[in-house]
Amino acid sequence: MYSVCVRGHVMIAHSFRGELFGPAQRLHGATYVVDAEFRSRELGPEGVVIDIGRAAQALSAILEQLNFKNLDDDPAFANQNTTTEFLSRVVFERMKARIVAGELGPGSQGLAALRVTLHESHVAWAAYEGPLSSGVASA
Amino acid sequence: MYSVCVRGHVMIAHSFRGELFGPAQRLHGATYVVDAEFRSRELGPEGVVIDIGRAAQALSAILEQLNFKNLDDDPAFANQNTTTEFLSRVVFERMKARIVAGELGPGSQGLAALRVTLHESHVAWAAYEGPLSSGVASA
Amino acid sequence: MYSVCVRGHVMIAHSFRGELFGPAQRLHGATYVVDAEFRSRELGPEGVVIDIGRAAQALSAILEQLNFKNLDDDPAFANQNTTTEFLSRVVFERMKARIVAGELGPGSQGLAALRVTLHESHVAWAAYEGPLSSGVASA
Amino acid sequence: MYSVCVRGHVMIAHSFRGELFGPAQRLHGATYVVDAEFRSRELGPEGVVIDIGRAAQALSAILEQLNFKNLDDDPAFANQNTTTEFLSRVVFERMKARIVAGELGPGSQGLAALRVTLHESHVAWAAYEGPLSSGVASA
Amino acid sequence: MYSVCVRGHVMIAHSFRGELFGPAQRLHGATYVVDAEFRSRELGPEGVVIDIGRAAQALSAILEQLNFKNLDDDPAFANQNTTTEFLSRVVFERMKARIVAGELGPGSQGLAALRVTLHESHVAWAAYEGPLSSGVASA
Amino acid sequence: MYSVCVRGHVMIAHSFRGELFGPAQRLHGATYVVDAEFRSRELGPEGVVIDIGRAAQALSAILEQLNFKNLDDDPAFANQNTTTEFLSRVVFERMKARIVAGELGPGSQGLAALRVTLHESHVAWAAYEGPLSSGVASA
């Protein structure tokens, strides 16, 4: 199994509901350094898993929708705690939708799986991984 | 599959038995920067894999039992080389026991797998991963 | 010149005023990974620049005052853009005050300089450094 | 499942063929920081996955064959784009061959899988992983 | 003294002349992860050392001139070994010229010093630092 | 001012005397990831601060004297707490002696300063820097 990974980042505000979160119930924020790892069983004719330029652009476009925002005000996340693990899946699903829509190029149809990791500090990160349509993945 | 990971560290002394180890047969030591990655198929009602505060406390408590010690003197490791891979499993098993005992909160009962990584320098690390009781994991 | 550095982190929300900031004028947030580097010309009798335990506690206490907050609501920062460089100096001044007050132990009176660095992402950081009372520093 | 990982690096020149690559069609180069992760279900008698000294030597020898070269001139890569993902597999296959040949020691025969990761910058990496002869791996 | 730092990267080919360089006399290449640290004694009215957006754009433009090239073919470096330390100064001088030309905005005229660091691998880096026109710097 | 930096590491055991150190009074250990930064005002004829190969060899030789040892048993450190800051100076002085002895090549005589940093974990490091014979340095 091959992997190719690109990195971006996003800076957001939010707050959490539930005693579990202690002081994180207050409005605060985070920088997420985001890794998107694309997996494929085979290389395409050019010797690549995916067009890394398009992959980086897609990640950048997805993060731009979140960047410099208060996620508490985003209707897409109404009644949701935008935890790091939850946001990992949000980025996963939005990237998957772009892959399905063909935005990452024809070769991307052969991708087997995707893993999205959000680093929230030097001591904590979260991730979501799952299969893509045409592959058998490890989730 | 979701993951949440917390990081801690520990500073220990030890020595190894066996010609394989060359100069590491002498009493020496290491800093291990330790990552504990908790995996779950679903998010709990608050939108989390696990209570990250409790997870960090559990990792800290486990590392405290080893910290600032000569592992050659620890009866738990009698007749064992406390290599980085061996210690990865030690931390794994001790964390698993705390999960089973319910110390990480009720939601932790749904955890599928755990991966513990010990970074011993900028050029070497070891890990141990395995399934937890209620899940199907990648080990 | 000797240095000792300890690291912590803080997660905050804020917004900026001024066209210069573009989309960062909106309410957003950041994780700052914070390094506090203490400099001294000589080592104390125990062979240390400073009691590293007290230094880490002081950094933690300073960051706790900011953690999980919207800095736009903090009276201490009224009419101020809480940029990364500005916050570097805030942490610097608060640490300096604790040193002057003797909270880091008697040996800390001999510190020559302090440098505080805030990493806001994997591609940007800011810092503030300056002399402390009894030393000649590089600022 | 246990893992042990060692790190090395290599500095090469190359160029790519295909419009996909844009300016990377020109002769350029890269530093690859290379991680080789060895996986095993069990520890050997000394408490190790593999002789880490031999593993590091093998990685070093494999990278030495590529280091300080223009890969466009290497007959082994004729008519191939030496992309990061392609080179990940090259290192994987060369390490696998050394394992099969017994160069990493008798214990290495029980290795279940191998993962090779090439970091090409702070924002991109690629990897190849696959099973080894006697094990059942996650590829 | 305040600092603000932005990061970029560049991938180049080159070769060195002189027995000192051993195998690096052959055509090879490198990824340089590049940090540009801007230093100032005071903050501008918005609370910044420099317009970080313009700083990042300037670094990107400077690196673009080098990216995906064989530096042996660049007339600007004729009869020069483009070592990491030499290239650090090249980036320094090109950034300094942009600052002097006012490309980084009016506030940048008050910059005291600049430090450019090129990371060539996980085990080696080089840097060049020097004063800027209106300041007193540490070089 | 130019800098060139090389990295190595060392794994040692030791204990500290003094109530200040709390549990670190017990025999324990550390991995130190060690950076040696060489500074020079000018580049030599080949375009280098120093022969980086010789610099790396010298660092490796210095660290080899400490590696896989219990520093409590080293007569060179009798009645000394081998703290991270103390060891930073030890490596500094031993490297300085090699420079003075000409072991790093003739060009090294023009070095202005040296900074040695020991990273003891992901959250703490110490350093020592000072001038070398022929230069004016920042200590």
PDB file of C-alpha atoms in Angstrom, chain F residues 16-78:
ATOM      1  CA  PHE F  16      21.544  14.383  41.105  1.00  0.00           C
ATOM      2  CA  ARG F  17      22.403  15.539  44.616  1.00  0.00           C
ATOM      3  CA  GLY F  18      20.293  18.226  46.314  1.00  0.00           C
ATOM      4  CA  GLU F  19      16.681  18.499  47.473  1.00  0.00           C
ATOM      5  CA  LEU F  20      16.056  20.826  44.546  1.00  0.00           C
ATOM      6  CA  PHE F  21      15.971  17.795  42.262  1.00  0.00           C
ATOM      7  CA  GLY F  22      13.202  15.838  44.001  1.00  0.00           C
ATOM      8  CA  PRO F  23      12.796  12.377  42.403  1.00  0.00           C
ATOM      9  CA  ALA F  24      15.691  13.127  40.015  1.00  0.00           C
ATOM     10  CA  GLN F  25      17.957  12.396  42.999  1.00  0.00           C
ATOM     11  CA  ARG F  26      17.348   8.758  42.133  1.00  0.00           C
ATOM     12  CA  LEU F  27      19.411   6.990  39.492  1.00  0.00           C
ATOM     13  CA  HIS F  28      17.650   7.626  36.192  1.00  0.00           C
ATOM     14  CA  GLY F  29      18.703   8.516  32.632  1.00  0.00           C
ATOM     15  CA  ALA F  30      18.192  10.606  29.533  1.00  0.00           C
ATOM     16  CA  THR F  31      18.520  10.751  25.793  1.00  0.00           C
ATOM     17  CA  TYR F  32      20.147  14.023  24.783  1.00  0.00           C
ATOM     18  CA  VAL F  33      19.696  15.094  21.175  1.00  0.00           C
ATOM     19  CA  VAL F  34      22.710  17.374  20.715  1.00  0.00           C
ATOM     20  CA  ASP F  35      23.080  20.313  18.316  1.00  0.00           C
ATOM     21  CA  ALA F  36      26.506  21.899  17.753  1.00  0.00           C
ATOM     22  CA  GLU F  37      26.212  25.261  15.986  1.00  0.00           C
ATOM     23  CA  PHE F  38      29.447  26.717  14.593  1.00  0.00           C
ATOM     24  CA  ARG F  39      29.483  30.461  13.832  1.00  0.00           C
ATOM     25  CA  SER F  40      31.749  32.418  11.564  1.00  0.00           C
ATOM     26  CA  ARG F  41      31.811  35.956  10.151  1.00  0.00           C
ATOM     27  CA  GLU F  42      33.141  34.813   6.773  1.00  0.00           C
ATOM     28  CA  LEU F  43      32.988  31.816   4.502  1.00  0.00           C
ATOM     29  CA  GLY F  44      36.152  29.976   3.539  1.00  0.00           C
ATOM     30  CA  PRO F  45      37.258  29.572  -0.094  1.00  0.00           C
ATOM     31  CA  GLU F  46      35.005  26.560  -0.672  1.00  0.00           C
ATOM     32  CA  GLY F  47      31.972  28.493   0.542  1.00  0.00           C
ATOM     33  CA  VAL F  48      31.731  26.805   3.926  1.00  0.00           C
ATOM     34  CA  VAL F  49      31.844  27.803   7.596  1.00  0.00           C
ATOM     35  CA  ILE F  50      33.554  24.551   8.435  1.00  0.00           C
ATOM     36  CA  ASP F  51      34.129  21.073   6.995  1.00  0.00           C
ATOM     37  CA  ILE F  52      30.746  19.691   8.018  1.00  0.00           C
ATOM     38  CA  GLY F  53      31.998  16.107   7.741  1.00  0.00           C
ATOM     39  CA  ARG F  54      34.780  16.778  10.245  1.00  0.00           C
ATOM     40  CA  ALA F  55      32.368  18.698  12.474  1.00  0.00           C
ATOM     41  CA  ALA F  56      29.966  15.756  12.562  1.00  0.00           C
ATOM     42  CA  GLN F  57      32.824  13.338  13.254  1.00  0.00           C
ATOM     43  CA  ALA F  58      34.082  15.507  16.119  1.00  0.00           C
ATOM     44  CA  LEU F  59      30.624  15.707  17.663  1.00  0.00           C
ATOM     45  CA  SER F  60      30.221  11.956  17.290  1.00  0.00           C
ATOM     46  CA  ALA F  61      33.593  11.311  18.946  1.00  0.00           C
ATOM     47  CA  ILE F  62      32.757  13.619  21.863  1.00  0.00           C
ATOM     48  CA  LEU F  63      29.376  11.980  22.399  1.00  0.00           C
ATOM     49  CA  GLU F  64      30.906   8.508  22.122  1.00  0.00           C
ATOM     50  CA  GLN F  65      32.911   9.243  25.287  1.00  0.00           C
ATOM     51  CA  LEU F  66      29.637   9.698  27.174  1.00  0.00           C
ATOM     52  CA  ASN F  67      27.342   7.257  25.394  1.00  0.00           C
ATOM     53  CA  PHE F  68      25.861   4.228  27.181  1.00  0.00           C
ATOM     54  CA  LYS F  69      27.464   5.233  30.477  1.00  0.00           C
ATOM     55  CA  ASN F  70      26.491   6.038  34.048  1.00  0.00           C
ATOM     56  CA  LEU F  71      27.920   9.532  34.418  1.00  0.00           C
ATOM     57  CA  ASP F  72      27.982   9.096  38.217  1.00  0.00           C
ATOM     58  CA  ASP F  73      30.960   6.782  37.627  1.00  0.00           C
ATOM     59  CA  ASP F  74      32.928   9.152  35.384  1.00  0.00           C
ATOM     60  CA  PRO F  75      35.868  10.692  37.319  1.00  0.00           C
ATOM     61  CA  ALA F  76      35.620  13.804  35.115  1.00  0.00           C
ATOM     62  CA  PHE F  77      32.311  14.635  36.799  1.00  0.00           C
ATOM     63  CA  ALA F  78      33.154  13.793  40.430  1.00  0.00           C
TER      64      ALA F  78
END
